[in-house]
Amino acid sequence: MVKFGRIFTGLLAAAPVALFCGPAEAQAPAPAKLSQYDYWGAYSYKAQGKTVCYILSTPVKQEPASVKHGDNFFLISRRSSGKLSFEPQFMAGYELKPQSHVVVTVGAKSFNLFTKGNSAWVEGEKQEAELLAAMRGGSTMAIKAVSKRGTDTSYSYSLKGISAALKAVQKCK
C-alpha cells in the first residue's frame, strides 16, 4: 500500500509552497522550472538537502462547467531513493469524497486511485508502472472524481509531451 506523502504531498509551480508544506518548509524556495514539453512542465525544488523532481500538467477540459473546480493538477514525481521510479498523483482543487476512488482512463485502460483529502494515488508500484506505460503510449487521459459534497467531476488532459518531460526528470539531480 502506498504511504501518504512518501515523497511529498506536492509542490506546484503555480501555487505557493505554503499550501502543501508545514510552516517550517513554507520558507523553502519556489520550484524551478526545468523546461516545458507541450502540455507537461518539468520542475525541481530542494527539500532537506535533496532535490525533488516532478512533472505536472493541468486539464484541457473540466466538467461540469457550472461548478468551481479550483486548481487541478496531475503530477508525477521521481523517487530519489532506490531504483528509478515515478509516483503519479492527481491533485484536485477541492476535497475529494472520503473513501472514494478517482478513475483515470487512458485509451482502453482504467486505473482506480485511492483518495485522501484533495489527492489521489495509485496503489502500488506495479499499477504505477502500468499507468505510466499507458500515459506514454496514449494521447489523452480522462479523470473522473467525486467531491466531498458529492459532485461528479471530470477532467481531460493531453498527454502530448509527457515522454520528453519524464526523460527530463530522469536526469534531474
PDB file of C-alpha atoms in Angstrom, residues 73-157:
ATOM      1  CA  PHE A  73      -3.153  19.056 -11.499  1.00  0.00           C
ATOM      2  CA  PHE A  74      -1.818  15.682 -12.471  1.00  0.00           C
ATOM      3  CA  LEU A  75       1.762  15.292 -11.382  1.00  0.00           C
ATOM      4  CA  ILE A  76       4.367  12.594 -11.462  1.00  0.00           C
ATOM      5  CA  SER A  77       7.254  12.792  -9.028  1.00  0.00           C
ATOM      6  CA  ARG A  78      10.545  10.969  -9.304  1.00  0.00           C
ATOM      7  CA  ARG A  79      11.521   8.943  -6.276  1.00  0.00           C
ATOM      8  CA  SER A  80      15.030   9.689  -5.150  1.00  0.00           C
ATOM      9  CA  SER A  81      15.670   6.527  -3.163  1.00  0.00           C
ATOM     10  CA  GLY A  82      16.370   3.110  -4.620  1.00  0.00           C
ATOM     11  CA  LYS A  83      15.791   2.307  -8.271  1.00  0.00           C
ATOM     12  CA  LEU A  84      14.448   4.958 -10.593  1.00  0.00           C
ATOM     13  CA  SER A  85      10.678   5.053 -10.316  1.00  0.00           C
ATOM     14  CA  PHE A  86       7.855   7.536 -10.537  1.00  0.00           C
ATOM     15  CA  GLU A  87       4.785   8.277  -8.428  1.00  0.00           C
ATOM     16  CA  PRO A  88       1.672   9.567 -10.250  1.00  0.00           C
ATOM     17  CA  GLN A  89      -0.753  11.733  -8.284  1.00  0.00           C
ATOM     18  CA  PHE A  90      -3.972  13.620  -9.026  1.00  0.00           C
ATOM     19  CA  MET A  91      -4.463  16.818  -7.030  1.00  0.00           C
ATOM     20  CA  ALA A  92      -7.909  18.373  -7.013  1.00  0.00           C
ATOM     21  CA  GLY A  93      -8.726  21.972  -6.203  1.00  0.00           C
ATOM     22  CA  TYR A  94     -11.254  20.696  -3.653  1.00  0.00           C
ATOM     23  CA  GLU A  95     -11.662  17.946  -1.078  1.00  0.00           C
ATOM     24  CA  LEU A  96     -12.443  14.554  -2.592  1.00  0.00           C
ATOM     25  CA  LYS A  97     -15.188  12.324  -1.200  1.00  0.00           C
ATOM     26  CA  PRO A  98     -13.723  10.217   1.638  1.00  0.00           C
ATOM     27  CA  GLN A  99     -13.163   6.541   0.759  1.00  0.00           C
ATOM     28  CA  SER A 100     -13.946   7.224  -2.887  1.00  0.00           C
ATOM     29  CA  HIS A 101     -11.817   6.393  -5.907  1.00  0.00           C
ATOM     30  CA  VAL A 102     -10.626   8.618  -8.700  1.00  0.00           C
ATOM     31  CA  VAL A 103     -10.805   6.785 -12.029  1.00  0.00           C
ATOM     32  CA  VAL A 104      -8.055   7.533 -14.549  1.00  0.00           C
ATOM     33  CA  THR A 105      -8.610   6.260 -18.095  1.00  0.00           C
ATOM     34  CA  VAL A 106      -6.015   6.213 -20.856  1.00  0.00           C
ATOM     35  CA  GLY A 107      -7.191   4.529 -24.047  1.00  0.00           C
ATOM     36  CA  ALA A 108      -8.942   1.296 -23.066  1.00  0.00           C
ATOM     37  CA  LYS A 109      -7.191   1.013 -19.667  1.00  0.00           C
ATOM     38  CA  SER A 110      -8.684   2.353 -16.435  1.00  0.00           C
ATOM     39  CA  PHE A 111      -6.991   2.744 -13.062  1.00  0.00           C
ATOM     40  CA  ASN A 112      -8.579   3.282  -9.629  1.00  0.00           C
ATOM     41  CA  LEU A 113      -6.725   5.730  -7.420  1.00  0.00           C
ATOM     42  CA  PHE A 114      -7.419   5.888  -3.689  1.00  0.00           C
ATOM     43  CA  THR A 115      -8.090   9.286  -2.171  1.00  0.00           C
ATOM     44  CA  LYS A 116      -7.116  11.281   0.876  1.00  0.00           C
ATOM     45  CA  GLY A 117      -8.039  14.931   1.219  1.00  0.00           C
ATOM     46  CA  ASN A 118      -7.641  16.559  -2.166  1.00  0.00           C
ATOM     47  CA  SER A 119      -5.222  13.975  -3.621  1.00  0.00           C
ATOM     48  CA  ALA A 120      -5.366  10.519  -5.177  1.00  0.00           C
ATOM     49  CA  TRP A 121      -2.685   7.879  -5.757  1.00  0.00           C
ATOM     50  CA  VAL A 122      -2.313   4.511  -7.443  1.00  0.00           C
ATOM     51  CA  GLU A 123      -1.976   1.534  -5.086  1.00  0.00           C
ATOM     52  CA  GLY A 124       1.457   0.047  -5.544  1.00  0.00           C
ATOM     53  CA  GLU A 125       4.417   0.222  -7.880  1.00  0.00           C
ATOM     54  CA  LYS A 126       3.027  -2.302 -10.390  1.00  0.00           C
ATOM     55  CA  GLN A 127      -0.056  -0.173 -11.039  1.00  0.00           C
ATOM     56  CA  GLU A 128       2.116   2.958 -11.147  1.00  0.00           C
ATOM     57  CA  ALA A 129       4.247   1.401 -13.872  1.00  0.00           C
ATOM     58  CA  GLU A 130       1.156   0.293 -15.819  1.00  0.00           C
ATOM     59  CA  LEU A 131      -0.388   3.761 -15.618  1.00  0.00           C
ATOM     60  CA  LEU A 132       2.852   5.410 -16.748  1.00  0.00           C
ATOM     61  CA  ALA A 133       3.181   2.992 -19.673  1.00  0.00           C
ATOM     62  CA  ALA A 134      -0.388   3.765 -20.735  1.00  0.00           C
ATOM     63  CA  MET A 135       0.268   7.511 -20.426  1.00  0.00           C
ATOM     64  CA  ARG A 136       3.458   7.290 -22.517  1.00  0.00           C
ATOM     65  CA  GLY A 137       1.559   5.423 -25.241  1.00  0.00           C
ATOM     66  CA  GLY A 138      -1.640   7.475 -25.105  1.00  0.00           C
ATOM     67  CA  SER A 139      -2.757  10.833 -26.430  1.00  0.00           C
ATOM     68  CA  THR A 140      -5.351  11.847 -23.824  1.00  0.00           C
ATOM     69  CA  MET A 141      -6.183  10.967 -20.239  1.00  0.00           C
ATOM     70  CA  ALA A 142      -9.637  11.220 -18.642  1.00  0.00           C
ATOM     71  CA  ILE A 143     -10.144  11.585 -14.898  1.00  0.00           C
ATOM     72  CA  LYS A 144     -13.423  11.161 -13.005  1.00  0.00           C
ATOM     73  CA  ALA A 145     -13.695  12.217  -9.376  1.00  0.00           C
ATOM     74  CA  VAL A 146     -16.366  12.942  -6.768  1.00  0.00           C
ATOM     75  CA  SER A 147     -16.103  15.947  -4.475  1.00  0.00           C
ATOM     76  CA  LYS A 148     -16.725  15.812  -0.730  1.00  0.00           C
ATOM     77  CA  ARG A 149     -20.099  17.447  -1.492  1.00  0.00           C
ATOM     78  CA  GLY A 150     -20.975  14.611  -3.893  1.00  0.00           C
ATOM     79  CA  THR A 151     -20.459  16.487  -7.172  1.00  0.00           C
ATOM     80  CA  ASP A 152     -19.294  14.271 -10.057  1.00  0.00           C
ATOM     81  CA  THR A 153     -16.415  15.950 -11.894  1.00  0.00           C
ATOM     82  CA  SER A 154     -14.352  15.024 -14.924  1.00  0.00           C
ATOM     83  CA  TYR A 155     -11.131  16.279 -16.460  1.00  0.00           C
ATOM     84  CA  SER A 156      -9.328  15.756 -19.748  1.00  0.00           C
ATOM     85  CA  TYR A 157      -5.550  16.017 -20.001  1.00  0.00           C
TER      86      TYR A 157
END
